[in-house]
Short mmCIF file of C-alpha atoms in Angstrom, two decimals:
data_model
loop_
_atom_site.label_atom_id
_atom_site.label_comp_id
_atom_site.label_asym_id
_atom_site.label_seq_id
_atom_site.Cartn_x
_atom_site.Cartn_y
_atom_site.Cartn_z
CA MET A 1 0.00 0.00 0.00
CA LYS A 2 1.18 3.49 -0.86
CA TRP A 3 -0.62 6.66 0.08
CA GLN A 4 -0.35 10.43 -0.17
CA GLN A 5 -2.22 13.13 1.68
CA VAL A 6 -3.46 15.51 -1.02
CA GLN A 7 -5.38 17.94 1.18
CA GLU A 8 -4.37 19.18 4.62
CA GLY A 9 -6.50 20.47 7.46
CA PRO A 10 -9.37 19.10 9.45
CA SER A 11 -10.96 17.74 6.26
CA ALA A 12 -7.94 15.80 5.04
CA VAL A 13 -8.03 13.90 1.75
CA TYR A 14 -5.85 10.87 1.07
CA VAL A 15 -5.13 8.90 -2.08
CA VAL A 16 -4.39 5.28 -1.20
CA VAL A 17 -3.09 2.90 -3.87
CA LEU A 18 -3.16 -0.83 -3.19
CA GLY A 19 -1.02 -3.25 -5.17
CA PRO A 20 -1.19 -6.84 -6.39
CA GLY A 21 -2.13 -9.39 -3.75
CA GLU A 22 -3.20 -6.96 -1.05
CA ASP A 23 -6.58 -7.48 0.62
CA ALA A 24 -8.59 -4.28 0.20
CA VAL A 25 -10.63 -4.57 3.40
CA ALA A 26 -7.66 -5.43 5.63
CA GLU A 27 -5.44 -2.69 4.17
CA LEU A 28 -8.11 0.02 4.39
CA THR A 29 -8.92 -1.00 7.96
CA ALA A 30 -5.24 -0.75 8.91
CA PHE A 31 -4.95 2.63 7.14
CA ALA A 32 -8.01 4.00 8.98
CA ARG A 33 -6.74 2.82 12.37
CA GLU A 34 -3.18 4.10 11.88
CA ARG A 35 -4.58 7.56 11.11
CA SER A 36 -7.43 7.44 13.67
CA LEU A 37 -10.03 8.29 11.04
CA GLY A 38 -13.45 8.74 12.56
CA ALA A 39 -15.86 10.04 9.91
CA SER A 40 -14.65 9.46 6.36
CA GLN A 41 -16.05 8.81 2.91
CA VAL A 42 -14.39 6.21 0.68
CA THR A 43 -14.53 5.80 -3.11
CA ALA A 44 -12.40 3.56 -5.30
CA VAL A 45 -11.88 1.95 -8.70
CA GLY A 46 -9.53 -0.80 -9.80
CA ALA A 47 -9.64 -4.58 -10.06
CA PHE A 48 -9.52 -7.77 -8.01
CA SER A 49 -8.21 -11.23 -8.87
CA GLU A 50 -10.95 -12.59 -6.59
CA ALA A 51 -13.40 -11.18 -4.09
CA VAL A 52 -16.23 -11.98 -1.72
CA VAL A 53 -19.25 -9.73 -1.39
CA GLY A 54 -22.12 -10.25 0.98
CA TRP A 55 -25.86 -9.85 1.15
CA PHE A 56 -27.25 -9.28 4.64
CA ASP A 57 -29.77 -11.96 5.55
CA ARG A 58 -32.15 -10.42 8.09
CA ARG A 59 -33.35 -13.75 9.44
CA ALA A 60 -29.85 -15.17 9.98
CA GLU A 61 -28.49 -11.75 11.05
CA ASP A 62 -25.37 -12.48 9.01
CA TYR A 63 -23.99 -11.97 5.52
CA ARG A 64 -24.57 -14.56 2.83
CA ARG A 65 -21.20 -14.85 1.17
CA ILE A 66 -21.13 -14.40 -2.61
CA PRO A 67 -17.72 -15.52 -3.92
CA VAL A 68 -16.35 -14.00 -7.10
CA ALA A 69 -13.66 -16.51 -8.09
CA GLU A 70 -12.35 -14.67 -11.14
CA GLN A 71 -10.69 -11.46 -12.15
CA CYS A 72 -13.18 -8.62 -11.92
CA GLU A 73 -13.26 -4.88 -12.41
CA VAL A 74 -14.18 -2.71 -9.44
CA LEU A 75 -16.80 -0.65 -11.22
CA SER A 76 -17.79 1.14 -8.04
CA LEU A 77 -16.63 0.94 -4.45
CA LEU A 78 -18.33 3.28 -1.99
CA GLY A 79 -18.40 3.45 1.75
CA ASP A 80 -17.60 5.15 4.99
CA ILE A 81 -15.30 4.83 7.96
CA ALA A 82 -16.72 5.18 11.46
CA VAL A 83 -15.57 4.17 14.92
CA ALA A 84 -16.69 0.72 16.08
CA ASP A 85 -15.87 -1.10 19.33
CA ASP A 86 -12.51 -2.20 17.93
CA GLY A 87 -11.58 1.14 16.33
CA PRO A 88 -12.12 2.85 12.98
CA THR A 89 -13.85 0.42 10.63
CA PRO A 90 -14.64 0.74 6.92
CA HIS A 91 -18.14 -0.16 5.70
CA LEU A 92 -17.73 -0.79 1.98
CA HIS A 93 -20.10 -1.76 -0.84
CA ALA A 94 -18.86 -2.79 -4.28
CA VAL A 95 -20.18 -3.46 -7.75
CA LEU A 96 -17.84 -5.84 -9.57
CA GLY A 97 -17.84 -6.34 -13.36
CA LEU A 98 -17.20 -9.84 -14.70
CA SER A 99 -15.68 -10.88 -18.04
CA ASP A 100 -19.10 -11.57 -19.59
CA GLY A 101 -20.43 -8.13 -18.68
CA THR A 102 -22.50 -9.29 -15.72
CA THR A 103 -22.02 -7.85 -12.26
CA ARG A 104 -21.90 -8.99 -8.66
CA GLY A 105 -22.39 -6.58 -5.82
CA GLY A 106 -22.88 -6.19 -2.13
CA HIS A 107 -21.03 -5.55 1.11
CA LEU A 108 -17.31 -6.03 0.38
CA LEU A 109 -16.05 -8.78 2.68
CA SER A 110 -12.71 -9.27 0.92
CA GLY A 111 -11.03 -8.34 -2.33
CA ARG A 112 -7.59 -9.50 -3.49
CA VAL A 113 -6.19 -6.59 -5.52
CA TRP A 114 -4.88 -7.12 -9.04
CA PRO A 115 -3.33 -5.07 -10.46
CA THR A 116 -4.39 -1.98 -8.48
CA LEU A 117 -7.08 -0.36 -6.38
CA GLU A 118 -7.11 3.44 -6.37
CA VAL A 119 -8.88 4.76 -3.30
CA VAL A 120 -9.83 8.30 -2.26
CA VAL A 121 -10.50 8.79 1.45
CA ARG A 122 -12.13 12.09 2.47
CA ASP A 123 -11.93 12.59 6.20
CA SER A 124 -13.83 15.07 8.32
CA PRO A 125 -13.16 16.53 11.77
CA ALA A 126 -16.23 14.77 13.16
CA GLU A 127 -16.38 11.35 14.75
CA LEU A 128 -19.15 8.93 13.87
CA VAL A 129 -19.72 5.97 16.17
CA LYS A 130 -21.14 2.58 15.22
CA THR A 131 -23.46 1.10 17.83
CA TYR A 132 -24.52 -2.53 17.82
CA ARG A 133 -28.26 -2.87 17.25
CA PRO A 134 -29.42 -6.27 18.57
CA ASP A 135 -32.81 -5.79 16.93
CA ILE A 136 -31.08 -5.71 13.53
CA GLY A 137 -27.94 -7.77 14.17
CA LEU A 138 -25.50 -5.11 12.95
CA ALA A 139 -23.42 -2.22 14.26
CA LEU A 140 -24.78 0.92 12.57
CA ILE A 141 -23.73 4.57 12.63
CA ASP A 142 -25.54 6.39 15.43
CA PRO A 143 -25.62 10.10 14.48
CA GLY A 144 -26.48 11.02 18.06
#
């Protein structure tokens, strides 16, 4: 992972570039925690050699894993970073383009980068906190 801060101040902006073999979720989580990000927007484009997206099953209160076992284009990756019990945590959704023109999408659980993932992280001076909601089975941002 390489990164550069392209805007200073309380609303910092970072460009993060992930390379071949890196796991997007793990690397972005580490980046957010090293910089103590607390209320950020994330956008990205690039490609994965393989990925897993998820669809949240309300009854099971867990994600149904949807493996993408082939090279795919990251057509859209959007999300946020907020503070959870274990620190700053990205919440990412992706739309992945397959070789036949179809797509897979959902909550990004993992994505093995190939050849690159170009990420823009826009931080803010605020802090957003995720609170576990037992009635839903997820930790969600609680705006206060």
